[in-house]
Amino acid sequence: MSMTDVREAFNEALLILLRRFISFYFLIKSLRVVYIDKDKIYTFGGIRLRIVAETDGRTIYLYREWLNQDERNRILTLIHELLHVMLLHPFRKMEMVKEKVVKGYRRELLEILANMAIDAKVNFYMTKLGIKVDLPNYFSKHELEKLSAEDLFEKLIEHNPKEIIPPDLLKPTSDFDGIVLNEGKEDLMTVDTVDDLRDKLEKIVAESLIAAKTAGKLSGFEEWILNQLLKSRIHWTILLRRTVAGSLAKNYVQTWTKLNRKSQYFPGYKKITKPLIWCFVDVSGSITYEEFRQFMSEILKASKESGGVILVLWDTEVKDERKIRRLNDLVGVRFKHGGGTTFAPVIAKYVRRIKPHDVMICLTDGMWFDFDNASKLVKQVRATSKILVYTYKDVPGFDVKIKLDVSK
């Protein structure tokens, strides 16, 4: 097939991901995708495997066999590789192999066993997403559900000692020259340590899932992955900015009357309204002024497509309300130390003022004396997204919750 056929097949797969698996669409747009018009065969002992696709964490390599598949299997192959990225399998696989160095297992054998373990786990998770795929017969369904990829790898380990050389994730997986179908994020391609690469990829995965969540399309499995990532070391300001930007994107609709600036195969976008961003900041003492300025800085960075940012300062009642256009507008904001916090009297005044297309964000410790009543009122707010940034206790009624790590 021609390179035009390759690009058309890839763009068609992207379009289906956009319609049905939006978190995978956001993720793949951040990664480099390369098509290599050659067959890749892996041989070890009596095993001979034809490689359809593979990933090193920042690039997905597609081989000739990928294009030879039908449309459904091309998409499933992309989802399979994206799940490896989402679950950080390239890094986890490297650790699996490294841990066996002292035991003298042969690298080639460990590579096969590690791939069997992570592929089995990915196939199981694909079934959790409602995708029909065959599960391996060398694990029971109970094992696939309860055991981690590392545990499955241990079950496959046998004898055959020899020196092991861990794979280098900072080198391309393939020696073949290929055609770049998607450039991905430049900073993902330029990191020069494995730790930095993993950190960067964690952020990209989290941002992709948050974007999908704010679009209202996130499965229970994807929620679980997002929760695991939010517990990690991703800085809260990055998550906040991406969440706000994703929420504002809901105020655009696709239209074929306007061409997409990046690709002729996708519709353009038309703005349907300019939402307000309502920021409720608890000034009772649990949030520092520096954290507050960081919070407002990220919101202002993400608010360019909004109708404005309304800041509401409160503790037991509304202390101040002002429109914020720049950080200098924050001069004069004061925080007190200690004191009670009640949010119900505050949010009650805004339930009707906040419109369905607006975005609501609350920065607080979550330690409210009227926790139950306040939560009920939060649920009544009809904002397109309700985002909680908290230090100690999360609150029901919010769509997205981002914990601010006060220990750092």
CSV table of C-alpha atoms in Angstrom, one decimal:
chain,number,residue,atom,x,y,z
A,1,MET,CA,0.0,0.0,0.0
A,2,SER,CA,1.0,3.6,-0.6
A,3,MET,CA,1.9,6.1,2.2
A,4,THR,CA,-1.4,7.8,1.4
A,5,ASP,CA,-3.1,4.6,2.4
A,6,VAL,CA,-1.1,4.5,5.6
A,7,ARG,CA,-2.0,8.0,6.6
A,8,GLU,CA,-5.7,7.5,5.7
A,9,ALA,CA,-5.8,4.3,7.8
A,10,PHE,CA,-4.2,6.1,10.7
A,11,ASN,CA,-6.5,9.2,10.4
A,12,GLU,CA,-9.6,6.9,10.2
A,13,ALA,CA,-8.4,5.1,13.4
A,14,LEU,CA,-7.9,8.5,15.1
A,15,LEU,CA,-11.4,9.6,14.2
A,16,ILE,CA,-12.9,6.4,15.8
A,17,LEU,CA,-10.9,6.9,18.9
A,18,LEU,CA,-12.1,10.5,19.1
A,19,ARG,CA,-15.7,9.3,18.9
A,20,ARG,CA,-15.6,6.2,21.1
A,21,PHE,CA,-12.4,6.3,23.3
A,22,ILE,CA,-11.7,10.0,23.8
A,23,SER,CA,-9.0,9.5,26.5
A,24,PHE,CA,-7.0,7.4,24.1
A,25,TYR,CA,-7.4,10.0,21.4
A,26,PHE,CA,-6.0,12.7,23.7
A,27,LEU,CA,-3.1,10.5,24.7
A,28,ILE,CA,-2.1,9.4,21.2
A,29,LYS,CA,-2.0,13.0,20.1
A,30,SER,CA,0.7,13.6,22.6
A,31,LEU,CA,2.8,10.6,21.5
A,32,ARG,CA,5.0,10.1,18.4
A,33,VAL,CA,3.6,7.5,16.1
A,34,VAL,CA,5.8,6.0,13.4
A,35,TYR,CA,4.9,3.6,10.6
A,36,ILE,CA,7.6,1.3,9.4
A,37,ASP,CA,6.9,-0.5,6.1
A,38,LYS,CA,8.7,-3.7,7.0
A,39,ASP,CA,7.9,-6.9,8.8
A,40,LYS,CA,9.5,-7.3,12.2
A,41,ILE,CA,10.0,-10.9,13.4
A,42,TYR,CA,11.2,-11.8,16.8
A,43,THR,CA,12.9,-15.2,17.2
A,44,PHE,CA,14.0,-16.9,20.4
A,45,GLY,CA,14.6,-20.6,20.6
A,46,GLY,CA,11.7,-22.3,18.9
A,47,ILE,CA,9.5,-19.2,19.2
A,48,ARG,CA,8.9,-16.9,16.2
A,49,LEU,CA,6.7,-13.9,16.7
A,50,ARG,CA,5.5,-11.3,14.1
A,51,ILE,CA,5.4,-7.9,15.8
A,52,VAL,CA,2.4,-5.8,14.8
A,53,ALA,CA,3.2,-2.8,17.0
A,54,GLU,CA,5.3,-1.8,20.0
A,55,THR,CA,6.0,1.2,22.3
A,56,ASP,CA,8.9,2.4,24.3
A,57,GLY,CA,6.6,4.8,26.2
A,58,ARG,CA,6.9,7.9,24.1
A,59,THR,CA,6.8,6.5,20.6
A,60,ILE,CA,4.4,3.9,19.1
A,61,TYR,CA,5.9,1.9,16.2
A,62,LEU,CA,3.5,0.4,13.7
A,63,TYR,CA,4.8,-2.3,11.4
A,64,ARG,CA,3.6,-3.6,8.0
A,65,GLU,CA,1.3,-6.2,9.7
A,66,TRP,CA,-0.6,-3.3,11.3
A,67,LEU,CA,-1.7,-2.0,7.9
A,68,ASN,CA,-2.6,-5.5,6.7
A,69,GLN,CA,-5.2,-5.8,9.5
A,70,ASP,CA,-8.8,-4.8,9.1
A,71,GLU,CA,-10.0,-1.5,10.5
A,72,ARG,CA,-11.3,-3.0,13.8
A,73,ASN,CA,-8.0,-4.7,14.6
A,74,ARG,CA,-5.9,-1.6,13.7
A,75,ILE,CA,-7.9,0.3,16.3
A,76,LEU,CA,-7.6,-2.5,18.9
A,77,THR,CA,-3.8,-2.6,18.3
A,78,LEU,CA,-3.6,1.2,18.9
A,79,ILE,CA,-5.7,0.8,22.1
A,80,HIS,CA,-3.5,-2.1,23.2
A,81,GLU,CA,-0.3,0.0,22.8
A,82,LEU,CA,-1.9,3.1,24.4
A,83,LEU,CA,-2.9,1.0,27.5
A,84,HIS,CA,0.8,-0.1,27.8
A,85,VAL,CA,1.6,3.6,27.9
A,86,MET,CA,-1.2,4.5,30.2
A,87,LEU,CA,-0.2,1.8,32.7
A,88,LEU,CA,3.5,2.8,32.4
A,89,HIS,CA,4.3,-0.8,31.3
A,90,PRO,CA,7.6,0.1,29.5
A,91,PHE,CA,9.0,1.4,32.7
A,92,ARG,CA,7.5,-1.4,34.8
A,93,LYS,CA,8.8,-4.0,32.4
A,94,MET,CA,12.3,-2.6,32.6
A,95,GLU,CA,12.1,-2.9,36.4
A,96,MET,CA,10.9,-6.5,36.2
A,97,VAL,CA,13.9,-7.4,34.1
A,98,LYS,CA,16.4,-5.5,36.2
A,99,GLU,CA,15.3,-7.2,39.4
A,100,LYS,CA,16.2,-10.6,37.9
A,101,VAL,CA,19.8,-9.6,36.9
A,102,VAL,CA,21.3,-11.0,40.1
A,103,LYS,CA,19.5,-14.3,39.5
A,104,GLY,CA,21.2,-14.7,36.1
A,105,TYR,CA,18.2,-15.2,33.9
A,106,ARG,CA,18.7,-14.8,30.2
A,107,ARG,CA,17.5,-11.4,28.9
A,108,GLU,CA,15.7,-12.8,25.9
A,109,LEU,CA,13.7,-15.2,28.1
A,110,LEU,CA,12.8,-12.4,30.5
A,111,GLU,CA,11.7,-10.1,27.7
A,112,ILE,CA,9.3,-12.7,26.4
A,113,LEU,CA,7.9,-13.5,29.9
A,114,ALA,CA,7.5,-9.8,30.7
A,115,ASN,CA,5.7,-9.2,27.4
A,116,MET,CA,3.4,-12.1,28.1
A,117,ALA,CA,2.6,-10.8,31.5
A,118,ILE,CA,1.9,-7.2,30.5
A,119,ASP,CA,0.0,-8.2,27.3
A,120,ALA,CA,-2.2,-10.5,29.4
A,121,LYS,CA,-3.0,-7.7,31.8
A,122,VAL,CA,-3.7,-5.3,28.9
A,123,ASN,CA,-6.1,-7.7,27.2
A,124,PHE,CA,-7.9,-8.2,30.5
A,125,TYR,CA,-8.3,-4.4,30.9
A,126,MET,CA,-9.6,-4.2,27.3
A,127,THR,CA,-12.4,-6.5,28.3
A,128,LYS,CA,-13.2,-4.1,31.2
A,129,LEU,CA,-13.6,-1.4,28.6
A,130,GLY,CA,-16.2,-3.5,26.8
A,131,ILE,CA,-13.9,-4.7,24.0
A,132,LYS,CA,-14.0,-8.3,23.0
A,133,VAL,CA,-10.5,-9.8,22.9
A,134,ASP,CA,-9.2,-13.3,23.6
A,135,LEU,CA,-7.7,-13.8,27.0
A,136,PRO,CA,-4.5,-15.9,27.4
A,137,ASN,CA,-5.1,-19.5,28.5
A,138,TYR,CA,-2.0,-19.6,30.7
A,139,PHE,CA,-3.6,-17.4,33.4
A,140,SER,CA,-7.0,-17.9,35.0
A,141,LYS,CA,-9.5,-15.0,34.9
A,142,HIS,CA,-9.1,-14.7,38.7
A,143,GLU,CA,-5.4,-14.3,38.3
A,144,LEU,CA,-5.8,-11.7,35.6
A,145,GLU,CA,-8.1,-9.7,37.8
A,146,LYS,CA,-6.3,-9.9,41.1
A,147,LEU,CA,-2.7,-10.1,40.2
A,148,SER,CA,-0.5,-7.2,39.0
A,149,ALA,CA,1.6,-7.4,35.8
A,150,GLU,CA,4.6,-8.0,38.1
A,151,ASP,CA,2.9,-10.8,39.9
A,152,LEU,CA,1.9,-12.5,36.6
A,153,PHE,CA,5.5,-12.1,35.5
A,154,GLU,CA,6.7,-13.9,38.6
A,155,LYS,CA,4.3,-16.8,37.9
A,156,LEU,CA,5.9,-17.2,34.4
A,157,ILE,CA,9.5,-17.2,35.7
A,158,GLU,CA,11.4,-20.4,35.2
A,159,HIS,CA,15.0,-21.5,35.1
A,160,ASN,CA,17.6,-20.7,32.3
A,161,PRO,CA,20.1,-18.5,34.0
A,162,LYS,CA,22.3,-16.1,32.0
A,163,GLU,CA,23.4,-12.5,32.1
A,164,ILE,CA,20.7,-9.9,31.6
A,165,ILE,CA,21.0,-6.5,30.1
A,166,PRO,CA,18.0,-4.3,30.8
A,167,PRO,CA,16.4,-2.6,27.8
A,168,ASP,CA,17.3,1.1,27.3
A,169,LEU,CA,14.1,3.1,27.1
A,170,LEU,CA,15.9,6.2,25.9
A,171,LYS,CA,16.9,4.5,22.6
A,172,PRO,CA,14.4,3.9,19.7
A,173,THR,CA,12.7,0.5,19.9
A,174,SER,CA,13.3,0.0,16.2
A,175,ASP,CA,16.3,0.3,14.0
A,176,PHE,CA,14.2,0.8,10.9
A,177,ASP,CA,13.5,4.2,9.3
A,178,GLY,CA,9.8,5.0,9.3
A,179,ILE,CA,7.2,7.6,8.4
A,180,VAL,CA,6.0,9.8,11.2
A,181,LEU,CA,2.2,9.8,11.3
A,182,ASN,CA,2.0,11.9,14.5
A,183,GLU,CA,4.7,14.1,15.9
A,184,GLY,CA,3.6,14.1,19.5
A,185,LYS,CA,4.9,16.5,22.1
A,186,GLU,CA,8.5,17.7,21.5
A,187,ASP,CA,9.4,17.8,25.2
A,188,LEU,CA,8.5,14.1,25.5
A,189,MET,CA,11.1,13.3,22.8
A,190,THR,CA,13.9,15.4,24.3
A,191,VAL,CA,14.1,14.2,27.9
A,192,ASP,CA,17.4,12.5,28.6
A,193,THR,CA,16.8,10.3,31.7
A,194,VAL,CA,14.4,7.5,32.3
A,195,ASP,CA,13.1,9.1,35.5
A,196,ASP,CA,12.3,12.4,33.7
A,197,LEU,CA,10.6,10.4,30.9
A,198,ARG,CA,8.4,8.6,33.3
A,199,ASP,CA,7.5,11.8,35.1
A,200,LYS,CA,6.6,13.5,31.8
A,201,LEU,CA,4.6,10.6,30.6
A,202,GLU,CA,2.7,10.4,33.9
A,203,LYS,CA,1.6,14.0,33.5
A,204,ILE,CA,0.6,13.4,29.9
A,205,VAL,CA,-1.5,10.4,30.8
A,206,ALA,CA,-3.2,12.3,33.6
A,207,GLU,CA,-3.9,15.3,31.4
A,208,SER,CA,-5.4,13.0,28.7
A,209,LEU,CA,-7.7,11.4,31.3
A,210,ILE,CA,-8.7,14.7,32.8
A,211,ALA,CA,-9.6,16.1,29.4
A,212,ALA,CA,-11.7,13.0,28.7
A,213,LYS,CA,-13.4,13.4,32.2
A,214,THR,CA,-14.3,17.0,31.6
A,215,ALA,CA,-15.8,15.9,28.3
A,216,GLY,CA,-18.0,13.5,30.3
A,217,LYS,CA,-16.5,10.4,28.7
A,218,LEU,CA,-14.5,8.3,31.2
A,219,SER,CA,-15.0,4.7,32.1
A,220,GLY,CA,-14.7,3.2,35.6
A,221,PHE,CA,-11.3,1.6,34.6
A,222,GLU,CA,-10.0,5.0,33.3
A,223,GLU,CA,-11.2,6.6,36.6
A,224,TRP,CA,-9.2,4.1,38.5
A,225,ILE,CA,-6.0,4.9,36.5
A,226,LEU,CA,-6.6,8.6,37.0
A,227,ASN,CA,-7.0,8.2,40.7
A,228,GLN,CA,-3.8,6.2,40.9
A,229,LEU,CA,-2.0,9.0,39.0
A,230,LEU,CA,-3.5,11.7,41.1
A,231,LYS,CA,-1.9,10.0,44.2
A,232,SER,CA,1.5,10.2,42.6
A,233,ARG,CA,3.9,13.1,42.3
A,234,ILE,CA,2.2,15.0,39.5
A,235,HIS,CA,2.1,18.7,40.5
A,236,TRP,CA,-1.4,19.9,41.3
A,237,THR,CA,-1.0,23.1,39.3
A,238,ILE,CA,-0.5,21.2,36.0
A,239,LEU,CA,-3.6,19.1,36.7
A,240,LEU,CA,-5.6,22.2,37.6
A,241,ARG,CA,-4.7,24.1,34.4
A,242,ARG,CA,-5.4,21.1,32.2
A,243,THR,CA,-8.8,20.5,33.9
A,244,VAL,CA,-9.9,24.1,33.5
A,245,ALA,CA,-8.8,24.1,29.9
A,246,GLY,CA,-10.7,20.9,29.2
A,247,SER,CA,-13.8,22.3,30.9
A,248,LEU,CA,-13.8,25.4,28.7
A,249,ALA,CA,-13.4,23.1,25.6
A,250,LYS,CA,-17.0,21.9,26.3
A,251,ASN,CA,-18.2,25.2,25.0
A,252,TYR,CA,-17.1,24.4,21.5
A,253,VAL,CA,-19.1,22.2,19.1
A,254,GLN,CA,-17.7,20.3,16.1
A,255,THR,CA,-18.8,21.5,12.7
A,256,TRP,CA,-18.0,20.4,9.2
A,257,THR,CA,-18.7,23.9,7.9
A,258,LYS,CA,-15.4,25.0,9.4
A,259,LEU,CA,-12.2,23.1,8.4
A,260,ASN,CA,-9.9,21.7,11.1
A,261,ARG,CA,-6.7,23.7,11.1
A,262,LYS,CA,-4.6,20.5,11.8
A,263,SER,CA,-6.2,17.9,9.6
A,264,GLN,CA,-8.6,17.9,6.7
A,265,TYR,CA,-10.0,14.6,8.0
A,266,PHE,CA,-11.6,16.2,11.2
A,267,PRO,CA,-14.3,18.8,11.6
A,268,GLY,CA,-13.5,22.3,12.9
A,269,TYR,CA,-14.8,23.9,16.1
A,270,LYS,CA,-17.3,26.7,16.7
A,271,LYS,CA,-17.6,28.5,20.0
A,272,ILE,CA,-21.2,28.4,21.4
A,273,THR,CA,-20.7,30.6,24.5
A,274,LYS,CA,-18.2,32.3,26.7
A,275,PRO,CA,-18.4,30.8,30.2
A,276,LEU,CA,-17.4,32.5,33.4
A,277,ILE,CA,-15.0,30.8,35.8
A,278,TRP,CA,-16.2,31.1,39.4
A,279,CYS,CA,-13.3,30.6,41.9
A,280,PHE,CA,-14.3,30.1,45.6
A,281,VAL,CA,-11.2,30.4,47.8
A,282,ASP,CA,-11.3,29.5,51.5
A,283,VAL,CA,-9.3,32.2,53.3
A,284,SER,CA,-9.8,30.8,56.8
A,285,GLY,CA,-6.2,29.9,57.2
A,286,SER,CA,-5.5,26.4,55.7
A,287,ILE,CA,-4.3,27.7,52.4
A,288,THR,CA,-1.1,29.8,52.1
A,289,TYR,CA,-1.0,33.0,50.1
A,290,GLU,CA,1.7,31.5,47.8
A,291,GLU,CA,-0.5,28.5,47.1
A,292,PHE,CA,-3.4,30.9,46.4
A,293,ARG,CA,-1.3,32.8,43.9
A,294,GLN,CA,-0.2,29.6,42.2
A,295,PHE,CA,-3.9,28.6,42.0
A,296,MET,CA,-5.0,31.8,40.5
A,297,SER,CA,-2.0,31.9,38.1
A,298,GLU,CA,-2.9,28.5,36.6
A,299,ILE,CA,-6.5,29.5,36.3
A,300,LEU,CA,-5.7,32.7,34.5
A,301,LYS,CA,-3.4,30.8,32.1
A,302,ALA,CA,-6.2,28.5,31.2
A,303,SER,CA,-8.9,31.1,31.1
A,304,LYS,CA,-8.2,32.8,27.8
A,305,GLU,CA,-11.3,31.4,26.1
A,306,SER,CA,-13.6,32.2,29.0
A,307,GLY,CA,-15.8,35.3,29.7
A,308,GLY,CA,-13.8,36.1,32.8
A,309,VAL,CA,-12.7,34.9,36.2
A,310,ILE,CA,-14.9,35.8,39.3
A,311,LEU,CA,-13.0,35.4,42.6
A,312,VAL,CA,-15.1,34.8,45.7
A,313,LEU,CA,-13.2,34.9,49.0
A,314,TRP,CA,-15.0,33.2,52.0
A,315,ASP,CA,-14.6,31.6,55.4
A,316,THR,CA,-18.0,31.4,57.1
A,317,GLU,CA,-19.5,33.9,54.7
A,318,VAL,CA,-18.6,35.8,51.5
A,319,LYS,CA,-15.8,38.2,52.3
A,320,ASP,CA,-15.1,39.6,48.9
A,321,GLU,CA,-16.1,39.2,45.2
A,322,ARG,CA,-14.0,40.6,42.4
A,323,LYS,CA,-13.3,40.1,38.7
A,324,ILE,CA,-9.7,39.0,38.1
A,325,ARG,CA,-8.0,39.8,34.8
A,326,ARG,CA,-4.4,39.6,35.9
A,327,LEU,CA,-2.3,38.6,39.0
A,328,ASN,CA,-2.0,42.2,40.0
A,329,ASP,CA,-5.8,42.2,40.7
A,330,LEU,CA,-5.0,40.0,43.7
A,331,VAL,CA,-3.3,42.7,45.7
A,332,GLY,CA,-5.0,43.3,49.0
A,333,VAL,CA,-6.3,39.7,49.4
A,334,ARG,CA,-5.7,38.7,53.0
A,335,PHE,CA,-5.7,35.3,54.8
A,336,LYS,CA,-6.5,34.9,58.4
A,337,HIS,CA,-5.1,32.1,60.6
A,338,GLY,CA,-7.5,29.4,62.0
A,339,GLY,CA,-11.2,30.0,62.5
A,340,GLY,CA,-14.3,28.2,61.4
A,341,THR,CA,-15.3,27.3,57.8
A,342,THR,CA,-18.9,27.0,56.5
A,343,PHE,CA,-19.6,26.8,52.8
A,344,ALA,CA,-23.4,26.4,52.7
A,345,PRO,CA,-24.2,30.1,53.3
A,346,VAL,CA,-21.7,31.0,50.6
A,347,ILE,CA,-22.6,28.7,47.8
A,348,ALA,CA,-26.3,29.2,48.4
A,349,LYS,CA,-25.9,32.7,47.1
A,350,TYR,CA,-24.4,31.5,43.8
A,351,VAL,CA,-26.4,28.4,42.9
A,352,ARG,CA,-28.6,30.3,40.5
A,353,ARG,CA,-25.9,32.8,39.4
A,354,ILE,CA,-23.6,30.0,38.1
A,355,LYS,CA,-24.9,29.0,34.6
A,356,PRO,CA,-24.8,25.5,33.1
A,357,HIS,CA,-22.0,26.5,30.7
A,358,ASP,CA,-19.8,28.1,33.5
A,359,VAL,CA,-17.0,26.4,35.4
A,360,MET,CA,-16.9,26.3,39.3
A,361,ILE,CA,-13.6,25.8,41.2
A,362,CYS,CA,-13.2,25.6,44.9
A,363,LEU,CA,-9.9,25.9,46.8
A,364,THR,CA,-10.2,24.8,50.4
A,365,ASP,CA,-9.1,22.3,53.1
A,366,GLY,CA,-12.6,20.7,52.9
A,367,MET,CA,-13.0,20.8,56.7
A,368,TRP,CA,-16.4,22.4,56.7
A,369,PHE,CA,-18.6,22.5,59.8
A,370,ASP,CA,-21.7,22.3,57.6
A,371,PHE,CA,-20.2,19.5,55.4
A,372,ASP,CA,-23.4,17.7,54.6
A,373,ASN,CA,-25.6,20.7,53.8
A,374,ALA,CA,-22.8,22.3,51.8
A,375,SER,CA,-22.3,19.1,49.8
A,376,LYS,CA,-26.0,19.0,48.9
A,377,LEU,CA,-25.9,22.6,47.6
A,378,VAL,CA,-22.7,21.9,45.6
A,379,LYS,CA,-24.6,19.1,43.8
A,380,GLN,CA,-27.3,21.6,42.9
A,381,VAL,CA,-24.9,23.8,41.0
A,382,ARG,CA,-25.4,23.2,37.3
A,383,ALA,CA,-21.9,24.2,36.1
A,384,THR,CA,-20.4,22.3,33.1
A,385,SER,CA,-17.6,21.3,35.5
A,386,LYS,CA,-17.2,21.5,39.3
A,387,ILE,CA,-13.5,21.2,40.4
A,388,LEU,CA,-12.3,20.8,43.9
A,389,VAL,CA,-8.7,21.6,44.9
A,390,TYR,CA,-8.3,20.6,48.5
A,391,THR,CA,-5.6,20.0,51.2
A,392,TYR,CA,-7.2,17.6,53.6
A,393,LYS,CA,-10.7,16.3,52.9
A,394,ASP,CA,-12.5,15.9,49.6
A,395,VAL,CA,-16.2,16.8,49.2
A,396,PRO,CA,-19.0,15.0,47.4
A,397,GLY,CA,-20.7,16.8,44.5
A,398,PHE,CA,-17.5,17.9,42.6
A,399,ASP,CA,-16.7,16.3,39.2
A,400,VAL,CA,-12.9,16.5,39.5
A,401,LYS,CA,-10.9,16.5,42.8
A,402,ILE,CA,-7.2,17.5,42.9
A,403,LYS,CA,-5.3,17.2,46.1
A,404,LEU,CA,-2.8,19.9,47.0
A,405,ASP,CA,0.1,18.2,48.7
A,406,VAL,CA,0.9,20.5,51.7
A,407,SER,CA,3.8,18.2,52.7
A,408,LYS,CA,6.0,19.5,49.9
